[in-house]
Short mmCIF file of C-alpha atoms (C1' of nucleotides) in Angstrom, two decimals:
data_model
loop_
_atom_site.label_atom_id
_atom_site.label_comp_id
_atom_site.label_asym_id
_atom_site.label_seq_id
_atom_site.Cartn_x
_atom_site.Cartn_y
_atom_site.Cartn_z
CA MET A 27 81.87 101.74 87.47
CA ARG A 28 79.98 104.50 87.46
CA ASN A 29 82.70 106.61 86.79
CA LYS A 30 82.26 105.09 83.55
CA ILE A 31 79.04 105.91 82.39
CA PRO A 32 78.61 109.38 80.38
CA ASP A 33 76.37 111.97 82.24
CA VAL A 34 74.13 112.53 79.08
CA VAL A 35 73.21 108.42 79.63
CA ILE A 36 72.01 108.93 82.66
CA ARG A 37 70.13 112.04 82.01
CA ARG A 38 68.12 110.01 79.30
CA LEU A 39 67.52 107.53 81.07
CA VAL A 40 65.70 109.71 83.82
CA THR A 41 63.83 110.37 80.65
CA TYR A 42 63.50 107.19 79.58
CA LEU A 43 62.22 106.28 83.16
CA ARG A 44 59.39 108.91 82.91
CA ILE A 45 58.25 107.68 79.94
CA LEU A 46 57.66 104.26 81.17
CA THR A 47 55.74 105.28 84.05
CA ASP A 48 53.74 107.26 82.08
CA ILE A 49 52.46 104.89 80.06
CA GLU A 50 50.23 102.70 81.88
CA ALA A 51 51.20 98.99 81.44
CA GLY A 52 50.00 95.51 82.67
CA PRO A 53 52.33 92.85 83.62
CA ASP A 54 53.04 91.24 80.36
CA ASP A 55 52.93 94.58 77.70
CA TYR A 56 56.13 94.62 76.48
CA ILE A 57 57.82 98.33 74.60
CA SER A 58 60.47 98.13 72.09
CA SER A 59 63.50 100.60 71.78
CA ALA A 60 62.01 101.72 69.51
CA GLN A 61 59.00 103.28 70.51
CA ILE A 62 61.09 104.58 73.57
CA GLY A 63 63.27 106.46 71.33
CA ASP A 64 60.49 107.64 69.44
CA LEU A 65 59.03 109.30 72.60
CA ALA A 66 62.32 110.27 74.11
CA ALA A 67 63.46 111.92 70.52
CA VAL A 68 66.23 109.79 70.78
CA ASN A 69 67.63 107.19 67.89
CA SER A 70 66.84 103.22 69.07
CA ALA A 71 70.37 102.36 68.64
CA GLN A 72 71.30 104.71 71.34
CA VAL A 73 68.01 103.63 73.63
CA ARG A 74 69.09 100.14 73.74
CA LYS A 75 73.37 100.45 74.26
CA ASP A 76 72.22 103.12 77.47
CA LEU A 77 70.38 100.09 79.11
CA ALA A 78 72.70 97.23 77.60
CA LEU A 79 75.10 99.45 79.98
CA PHE A 80 73.47 98.31 83.20
CA GLY A 81 71.86 94.43 81.86
CA GLU A 82 70.08 92.42 79.97
CA PHE A 83 66.60 93.64 80.32
CA GLY A 84 64.77 92.68 76.76
CA LYS A 85 64.07 90.17 74.83
CA GLN A 86 64.24 89.58 71.32
CA GLY A 87 61.75 90.02 69.10
CA VAL A 88 59.32 91.25 71.72
CA GLY A 89 60.59 94.45 73.08
CA TYR A 90 61.35 95.20 77.17
CA PRO A 91 58.82 94.65 79.28
CA ILE A 92 56.97 97.68 80.88
CA LEU A 93 57.31 97.37 84.38
CA GLY A 94 59.97 95.16 84.68
CA LEU A 95 62.31 97.77 82.65
CA ARG A 96 60.91 100.40 85.11
CA LYS A 97 62.14 98.96 88.01
CA GLU A 98 65.46 98.24 87.01
CA LEU A 99 66.04 102.02 86.00
CA THR A 100 64.88 103.12 89.10
CA ALA A 101 66.83 100.89 90.86
CA ILE A 102 69.67 102.25 88.51
CA LEU A 103 68.89 106.32 89.17
CA GLY A 104 68.09 105.09 92.99
CA ALA A 105 65.00 106.70 92.27
CA ASP A 106 63.20 104.50 95.25
CA ARG A 107 65.35 105.69 97.41
CA GLU A 108 64.53 108.98 99.73
CA MET A 109 66.52 111.92 98.63
CA ASN A 110 67.15 114.05 101.60
CA ILE A 111 67.68 117.57 100.31
CA VAL A 112 68.12 121.20 101.62
CA ILE A 113 67.57 124.86 100.27
CA PHE A 114 69.39 127.89 100.65
CA GLY A 115 68.05 131.00 99.65
CA VAL A 116 64.30 131.77 100.57
CA GLY A 117 63.45 134.16 98.30
CA GLU A 118 61.61 134.13 95.32
CA LEU A 119 62.70 131.17 93.25
CA GLY A 120 64.01 129.02 96.91
CA THR A 121 60.07 129.77 98.22
CA ALA A 122 58.75 128.66 94.78
CA LEU A 123 61.49 125.90 94.47
CA ALA A 124 60.75 124.52 98.64
CA ARG A 125 56.57 124.80 97.76
CA TYR A 126 57.33 122.98 94.14
CA LEU A 127 58.68 120.26 95.88
CA THR A 128 56.97 119.55 99.32
CA THR A 129 53.71 119.65 97.32
CA ARG A 130 54.57 117.55 94.46
CA LYS A 131 55.50 114.92 97.01
CA GLU A 132 51.98 113.92 97.57
CA THR A 133 51.14 114.32 93.55
CA ALA A 134 54.21 112.30 92.03
CA PRO A 135 54.11 109.00 91.64
CA ASN A 136 57.45 107.74 93.21
CA TYR A 137 58.71 110.86 94.32
CA ARG A 138 61.05 110.86 96.57
CA PHE A 139 63.07 114.00 97.52
CA VAL A 140 62.27 115.42 100.83
CA VAL A 141 63.14 119.07 102.02
CA LYS A 142 64.87 119.06 105.05
CA GLY A 143 65.93 121.99 105.98
CA LEU A 144 65.52 126.12 104.56
CA PHE A 145 68.52 128.31 105.46
CA ASP A 146 68.91 132.48 104.45
CA ILE A 147 70.45 134.62 106.84
CA ASP A 148 67.94 137.59 106.54
CA PRO A 149 66.03 137.81 110.10
CA ALA A 150 63.27 139.04 108.58
CA LYS A 151 63.29 135.42 106.73
CA VAL A 152 64.60 133.21 109.53
CA GLY A 153 62.18 131.83 111.69
CA THR A 154 59.41 131.57 109.36
CA GLU A 155 58.19 128.40 107.81
CA ILE A 156 57.14 127.30 104.13
CA GLU A 157 54.49 124.58 104.11
CA GLY A 158 55.78 123.23 107.32
CA VAL A 159 59.73 123.28 107.01
CA PRO A 160 61.07 126.06 109.50
CA VAL A 161 63.89 128.87 107.77
CA ARG A 162 66.94 128.80 109.72
CA HIS A 163 70.05 130.49 110.34
CA LEU A 164 72.60 129.37 107.18
CA ASN A 165 74.47 129.07 110.79
CA GLU A 166 72.51 126.34 111.85
CA LEU A 167 73.07 124.38 108.61
CA GLU A 168 75.65 122.12 111.03
CA GLU A 169 72.56 120.40 113.53
CA VAL A 170 70.45 119.98 110.23
CA THR A 171 73.21 118.01 108.56
CA ALA A 172 74.78 116.25 111.49
CA SER A 173 70.89 114.47 112.29
CA GLY A 174 70.28 112.71 108.66
CA ASP A 175 72.00 112.14 105.83
CA ILE A 176 71.57 115.44 103.71
CA LYS A 177 72.92 114.68 100.01
CA ILE A 178 71.83 117.58 97.96
CA GLY A 179 71.98 121.08 98.59
CA VAL A 180 69.95 123.17 96.22
CA VAL A 181 71.85 126.82 95.79
CA ALA A 182 68.79 129.39 94.96
CA VAL A 183 70.77 132.88 96.77
CA PRO A 184 72.03 135.68 94.86
CA ALA A 185 75.28 134.95 92.69
CA ASN A 186 77.37 137.75 94.08
CA VAL A 187 77.66 135.02 97.23
CA ALA A 188 76.79 131.89 95.46
CA GLN A 189 80.31 130.77 95.79
CA GLU A 190 80.64 131.41 99.55
CA VAL A 191 77.47 129.35 100.08
CA VAL A 192 78.67 126.25 98.72
CA ASN A 193 82.17 126.45 99.94
CA TYR A 194 80.50 126.67 103.49
CA ALA A 195 77.55 123.38 102.75
CA ILE A 196 80.74 121.51 101.47
CA SER A 197 82.76 122.11 104.79
CA LYS A 198 79.59 120.65 106.87
CA GLY A 199 79.01 117.72 104.61
CA ILE A 200 77.23 118.45 101.63
CA ARG A 201 78.45 116.90 97.90
CA GLY A 202 75.61 117.87 95.37
CA PHE A 203 74.26 120.78 94.73
CA LEU A 204 71.55 121.67 91.99
CA ASN A 205 72.44 125.66 91.03
CA PHE A 206 70.36 128.55 90.22
CA ALA A 207 72.26 131.27 90.84
CA PRO A 208 73.75 132.96 87.39
CA VAL A 209 77.62 132.13 87.89
CA ARG A 210 79.68 129.03 87.34
CA ILE A 211 80.65 127.46 90.43
CA LYS A 212 83.99 125.78 91.47
CA VAL A 213 83.91 122.50 93.42
CA PRO A 214 86.43 120.20 94.80
CA PRO A 215 86.86 116.93 92.90
CA GLY A 216 83.71 114.72 94.83
CA VAL A 217 81.50 117.36 94.68
CA ARG A 218 78.99 117.39 92.24
CA ILE A 219 77.32 120.66 90.88
CA GLN A 220 74.49 120.83 88.43
CA ASN A 221 73.34 124.26 87.00
CA SER A 222 69.76 125.51 86.12
CA ASP A 223 70.20 129.13 85.05
CA VAL A 224 66.92 130.18 83.91
CA THR A 225 68.85 133.49 82.37
CA SER A 226 71.30 131.52 80.84
CA ASP A 227 68.75 129.41 79.16
CA LEU A 228 66.66 132.00 77.96
CA GLN A 229 69.65 133.72 76.70
CA GLU A 230 70.32 130.75 74.44
CA LEU A 231 67.08 130.40 73.32
CA GLY A 232 67.22 133.95 72.53
CA PHE A 233 70.37 133.87 70.04
CA TYR A 234 67.87 131.42 67.53
CA LEU A 235 64.71 133.57 67.38
CA MET B 14 75.36 130.56 58.91
CA ARG B 15 73.72 130.01 62.43
CA ASN B 16 72.97 125.94 61.56
CA LYS B 17 76.75 125.09 61.21
CA ILE B 18 77.01 126.11 64.96
CA PRO B 19 76.74 123.40 67.53
CA ASP B 20 74.48 124.55 70.47
CA VAL B 21 76.87 123.43 73.37
CA VAL B 22 79.06 126.46 71.46
CA ILE B 23 76.43 129.10 72.04
CA ARG B 24 75.69 128.07 75.90
CA ARG B 25 79.73 128.55 76.29
CA LEU B 26 79.52 131.45 74.47
CA VAL B 27 76.56 132.46 76.93
CA THR B 28 79.06 131.49 79.86
CA TYR B 29 81.63 133.58 78.21
CA LEU B 30 80.16 136.78 78.31
CA ARG B 31 79.02 136.58 81.85
CA ILE B 32 82.54 136.46 82.73
CA LEU B 33 83.51 139.34 80.64
CA THR B 34 80.46 141.00 81.77
CA ASP B 35 81.62 140.45 85.85
CA ILE B 36 84.77 141.68 85.21
CA GLU B 37 85.40 145.41 85.69
CA ALA B 38 88.00 146.38 82.77
CA GLY B 39 89.41 149.49 81.10
CA PRO B 40 89.73 149.97 77.49
CA ASP B 41 93.38 148.77 77.42
CA ASP B 42 92.53 145.57 79.61
CA TYR B 43 93.14 142.07 77.54
CA ILE B 44 92.41 138.88 78.59
CA SER B 45 93.84 135.70 77.62
CA SER B 46 91.98 132.61 76.45
CA ALA B 47 93.54 130.41 79.42
CA GLN B 48 92.13 132.51 81.71
CA ILE B 49 88.34 132.72 80.37
CA GLY B 50 89.00 128.99 80.06
CA ASP B 51 89.84 128.76 83.73
CA LEU B 52 87.04 130.45 84.93
CA ALA B 53 84.53 128.99 82.78
CA ALA B 54 86.24 125.76 83.04
CA VAL B 55 86.85 124.67 79.45
CA ASN B 56 90.09 123.91 77.66
CA SER B 57 91.66 127.36 76.07
CA ALA B 58 91.98 125.40 72.71
CA GLN B 59 88.16 125.46 72.97
CA VAL B 60 87.47 128.67 73.93
CA ARG B 61 89.73 130.27 70.53
CA LYS B 62 88.13 127.81 68.30
CA ASP B 63 84.42 128.98 69.69
CA LEU B 64 85.37 132.29 69.23
CA ALA B 65 87.05 131.65 65.71
CA LEU B 66 84.11 130.95 64.66
CA PHE B 67 82.39 134.13 64.96
CA GLY B 68 85.71 136.51 63.70
CA GLU B 69 89.42 137.42 65.10
CA PHE B 70 88.93 138.80 68.16
CA GLY B 71 92.18 138.42 69.92
CA LYS B 72 95.89 139.90 69.24
CA GLN B 73 98.50 137.46 69.19
CA GLY B 74 100.88 137.57 72.27
CA VAL B 75 98.35 139.95 73.90
CA GLY B 76 94.96 138.53 74.66
CA TYR B 77 91.17 139.70 73.37
CA PRO B 78 90.66 143.11 74.56
CA ILE B 79 87.92 142.83 77.39
CA LEU B 80 85.61 145.19 75.83
CA GLY B 81 85.90 144.81 72.93
CA LEU B 82 85.49 140.81 73.23
CA ARG B 83 82.09 141.72 75.25
CA LYS B 84 80.88 143.90 73.11
CA GLU B 85 81.30 141.10 70.42
CA LEU B 86 79.60 138.87 72.33
CA THR B 87 76.99 140.90 73.37
CA ALA B 88 76.05 141.01 69.39
CA ILE B 89 76.27 137.58 68.33
CA LEU B 90 74.38 136.37 71.14
CA GLY B 91 72.03 139.28 70.61
CA ALA B 92 72.37 140.56 74.25
CA ASP B 93 71.19 144.34 73.29
CA ARG B 94 68.44 143.91 71.92
CA GLU B 95 65.03 143.58 74.32
CA MET B 96 63.34 140.10 73.62
CA ASN B 97 59.92 139.85 74.77
CA ILE B 98 58.47 136.95 76.53
CA VAL B 99 55.08 135.68 77.99
CA ILE B 100 54.55 132.86 80.42
CA PHE B 101 52.26 130.17 80.75
CA GLY B 102 51.13 128.92 83.87
CA VAL B 103 51.45 131.57 87.17
CA GLY B 104 50.95 128.31 90.33
CA GLU B 105 54.20 128.38 92.61
CA LEU B 106 57.15 128.28 89.55
CA GLY B 107 55.26 131.04 86.92
CA THR B 108 54.33 133.34 89.49
CA ALA B 109 58.27 132.99 90.98
CA LEU B 110 59.89 133.26 87.12
CA ALA B 111 57.15 136.13 86.79
CA ARG B 112 58.69 138.18 89.95
CA TYR B 113 61.80 137.07 89.21
CA LEU B 114 62.88 138.32 85.63
CA THR B 115 60.59 141.58 85.95
CA THR B 116 62.72 141.98 89.61
CA ARG B 117 65.30 141.33 87.66
CA LYS B 118 65.20 144.03 85.03
CA GLU B 119 66.49 146.62 87.41
CA THR B 120 69.69 145.13 88.54
CA ALA B 121 71.01 142.72 86.33
CA PRO B 122 73.02 145.22 83.75
CA ASN B 123 72.28 144.27 80.26
CA TYR B 124 69.22 142.59 80.70
CA ARG B 125 67.08 142.55 77.83
CA PHE B 126 64.36 140.32 78.78
CA VAL B 127 60.68 141.57 79.11
CA VAL B 128 57.76 139.70 80.22
CA LYS B 129 54.90 141.19 78.07
CA GLY B 130 51.95 138.97 78.72
CA LEU B 131 50.80 136.17 81.29
CA PHE B 132 48.64 133.42 81.23
CA ASP B 133 46.30 131.45 83.09
CA ILE B 134 42.92 129.51 82.57
CA ASP B 135 42.26 129.53 86.52
CA PRO B 136 39.32 132.42 86.93
CA ALA B 137 40.55 133.15 90.40
CA LYS B 138 44.04 134.18 88.93
CA VAL B 139 42.96 135.74 85.33
CA GLY B 140 42.69 139.13 86.15
CA THR B 141 44.81 139.42 88.92
CA GLU B 142 48.36 140.84 88.50
CA ILE B 143 51.88 140.15 89.25
CA GLU B 144 54.54 143.16 89.08
CA GLY B 145 52.45 145.18 87.54
CA VAL B 146 51.68 142.54 84.59
CA PRO B 147 47.97 141.44 84.22
CA VAL B 148 47.03 137.93 84.40
CA ARG B 149 44.89 136.85 81.28
CA HIS B 150 43.09 134.08 80.29
CA LEU B 151 44.43 131.79 77.87
CA ASN B 152 42.38 132.32 74.88
CA GLU B 153 43.75 135.98 75.21
CA LEU B 154 46.99 135.51 73.93
CA GLU B 155 46.32 136.31 70.10
CA GLU B 156 45.72 139.70 71.49
CA VAL B 157 49.44 139.91 73.12
CA THR B 158 51.20 138.11 70.31
CA ALA B 159 49.48 140.55 67.88
CA SER B 160 50.87 143.53 68.78
CA GLY B 161 54.06 142.72 69.37
CA ASP B 162 56.93 139.95 68.53
CA ILE B 163 56.68 137.99 71.14
CA LYS B 164 59.40 135.52 70.73
CA ILE B 165 59.67 133.18 73.79
CA GLY B 166 56.68 131.34 75.64
CA VAL B 167 57.73 130.12 78.90
CA VAL B 168 56.02 126.98 79.59
CA ALA B 169 55.07 126.34 83.63
CA VAL B 170 51.60 124.55 83.51
CA PRO B 171 51.42 121.76 85.20
CA ALA B 172 52.53 118.48 82.77
CA ASN B 173 49.74 117.35 81.58
CA VAL B 174 48.78 119.89 79.59
CA ALA B 175 51.67 121.42 78.59
CA GLN B 176 52.06 119.81 75.36
CA GLU B 177 48.60 121.02 74.54
CA VAL B 178 49.28 124.80 75.80
CA VAL B 179 52.69 124.70 73.82
CA ASN B 180 50.68 123.50 70.79
CA TYR B 181 48.28 126.91 70.57
CA ALA B 182 51.21 128.76 71.76
CA ILE B 183 52.69 127.88 67.97
CA SER B 184 49.63 128.02 66.53
CA LYS B 185 49.36 132.10 67.94
CA GLY B 186 53.43 132.41 66.42
CA ILE B 187 55.07 131.65 69.16
CA ARG B 188 58.84 129.82 68.05
CA GLY B 189 60.23 129.38 71.33
CA PHE B 190 60.15 127.66 74.62
CA LEU B 191 61.34 127.04 78.02
CA ASN B 192 59.99 124.24 79.50
CA PHE B 193 59.71 123.70 82.86
CA ALA B 194 56.46 120.97 82.75
CA PRO B 195 58.73 117.53 83.03
CA VAL B 196 57.54 116.14 79.74
CA ARG B 197 59.38 115.95 76.64
CA ILE B 198 57.36 117.70 74.71
CA LYS B 199 57.09 117.63 70.42
CA VAL B 200 57.60 120.73 68.01
CA PRO B 201 57.25 120.99 64.29
CA PRO B 202 60.73 122.07 62.44
CA GLY B 203 61.55 125.68 63.12
CA VAL B 204 60.63 126.04 66.29
CA ARG B 205 62.92 125.47 69.56
CA ILE B 206 62.38 123.93 73.00
CA GLN B 207 64.89 124.06 75.47
CA ASN B 208 63.90 122.23 78.46
CA SER B 209 64.19 122.95 82.81
CA ASP B 210 62.69 120.32 84.59
CA VAL B 211 63.87 120.72 88.43
CA THR B 212 62.86 117.15 89.34
CA SER B 213 65.22 115.62 86.28
CA ASP B 214 68.52 117.58 87.40
CA LEU B 215 67.76 116.26 90.90
CA GLN B 216 67.17 112.97 89.90
CA GLU B 217 70.05 113.34 87.78
CA LEU B 218 72.16 114.25 90.61
CA GLY B 219 70.76 111.53 92.82
CA PHE B 220 72.61 108.84 90.45
CA TYR B 221 75.66 109.92 91.71
CA LEU B 222 75.40 110.44 95.60
"C1'" DT C 25 114.36 141.07 70.32
"C1'" DA C 26 111.75 137.33 73.21
"C1'" DG C 27 107.79 136.04 74.84
"C1'" DA C 28 103.36 135.08 75.14
"C1'" DT C 29 99.18 134.21 72.67
"C1'" DT C 30 96.52 134.32 69.14
"C1'" DG C 31 93.64 131.30 64.77
"C1'" DT C 32 94.07 127.32 62.67
"C1'" DT C 33 95.27 122.52 61.27
"C1'" DA C 34 95.86 117.64 62.63
"C1'" DA C 35 95.37 114.37 66.12
"C1'" DT C 36 92.27 112.30 69.68
"C1'" DC C 37 88.85 110.80 71.76
"C1'" DG C 38 84.02 109.79 72.60
"C1'" DA C 39 79.70 109.18 71.13
"C1'" DT C 40 75.73 108.34 67.71
"C1'" DT C 41 74.69 105.14 64.05
"C1'" DA C 42 73.77 101.97 61.40
"C1'" DA C 43 73.96 96.84 60.33
"C1'" DC C 44 73.51 92.33 61.36
"C1'" DA C 45 74.24 87.72 63.72
"C1'" DA C 46 71.42 85.58 67.72
"C1'" DT C 47 66.84 84.32 69.37
"C1'" DC C 48 62.28 85.13 71.05
"C1'" DT D 22 58.76 78.68 60.87
"C1'" DA D 23 58.69 83.80 59.81
"C1'" DG D 24 58.58 88.35 61.29
"C1'" DA D 25 60.60 91.38 64.48
"C1'" DT D 26 64.11 92.96 67.77
"C1'" DT D 27 67.97 92.54 70.84
"C1'" DG D 28 72.56 93.23 72.30
"C1'" DT D 29 76.85 94.28 69.88
"C1'" DT D 30 80.31 95.23 66.69
"C1'" DA D 31 82.15 98.28 63.62
"C1'" DA D 32 81.31 102.39 60.27
"C1'" DT D 33 80.34 107.50 60.89
"C1'" DC D 34 80.42 111.23 62.53
"C1'" DG D 35 81.37 115.84 65.56
"C1'" DA D 36 83.51 117.71 69.37
"C1'" DT D 37 87.53 118.41 72.21
"C1'" DT D 38 92.47 119.00 72.67
"C1'" DA D 39 97.13 119.31 71.36
"C1'" DA D 40 100.43 121.39 68.25
"C1'" DC D 41 102.40 125.18 66.23
"C1'" DA D 42 103.96 128.54 62.31
"C1'" DA D 43 102.40 133.22 63.13
"C1'" DT D 44 102.77 137.77 63.92
"C1'" DC D 45 101.85 141.17 68.56
#
DNA sequence: TAGATTGTTAATCGATTAACAATC
DNA sequence: TAGATTGTTAATCGATTAACAATC
């Protein structure tokens, strides 16, 4: 069933959930698809259709119960589970991400990403720690992945070694990546990779300005 | 003309340019749409169509001249111009981005983003500097935007003030934003905003794992 | 010339939006 | 009941892919 849901729908669902989370609501508060659409910059029919893919959550003439829908979306997106991640590369960006993700844990409400490991190959960095999480040598990855279920690897290494690091991580069982290195990485079927590249984003933006 | 080009095409063009830049090539080296497509994970017809939107750059039976196409894409994307940016928010992420963007300047070949200003409102940060760029109070923004043409604002402030900061920046003439805060920001027509949100990316990834 | 690959038109596919009966 | 809004079907829109004549 998950195969038939387009990526773009999931991205919107994440937005809807954030919108619902940002609203203070009591048990009797409802919101219409038009209101959600307005906040998410999405057509109201789109909102209804996205939600209808997963069930009938609304009430005709009234709308969607805010708390109820929030709960449903949380369940659909698995936002109630804790998700263990590791970070590859503890340079500027990797360090910032490590701090950001470990710090946010306390502030955000249903936050659920736990940084289980930081990896680098620079001897000057291995052995240090960030927000209480030790930086290990990449070749110790298996010891971390073996212990729990690490779902996601955040790639913050230089572009020229990113493919190599991802290959290695896949061999140690990691199946999802968020890649910050400015390269397109090839992964076998069954492995997901999501790219987030500041340079490309800026360049795209630059075209229009 | 630019209005008719879909965003997604521009994003692919950025990818093609990076691919071409990564290839070592002499003046007589050619590449086919199939090869580019392979490296970019895109159908070859797509590649040809994307390029054909801007001109006829190829030669039947041979392909596209690597150096020539690189030059054309650079011109199309404006990757030869220098693009001045400012960064709002000098927390973990803002600092990392500032360092990343100023440092990269030396390493990457046709890199062209110049950090012209860093802004915060925290008195402990205002007056310090990062990689030689001073951190100013947000209310000094106008003095920086007035001096040159600042095209892009990078938003690395907390989510709850992001909209406010963007509004203010728009009032000072900035027309393009790369937003790292986990909120959907409303902007008037004529202003572009691109979102890059680690939390959402991870959550989206989490759905599939 | 024969083989390869472009540029482009036509066909397909999928996603978005409009419309409306069902119903709270 | 009257008004509002859902869930869903049908219509539209746009983007991707296939196909192929042109031609290097």
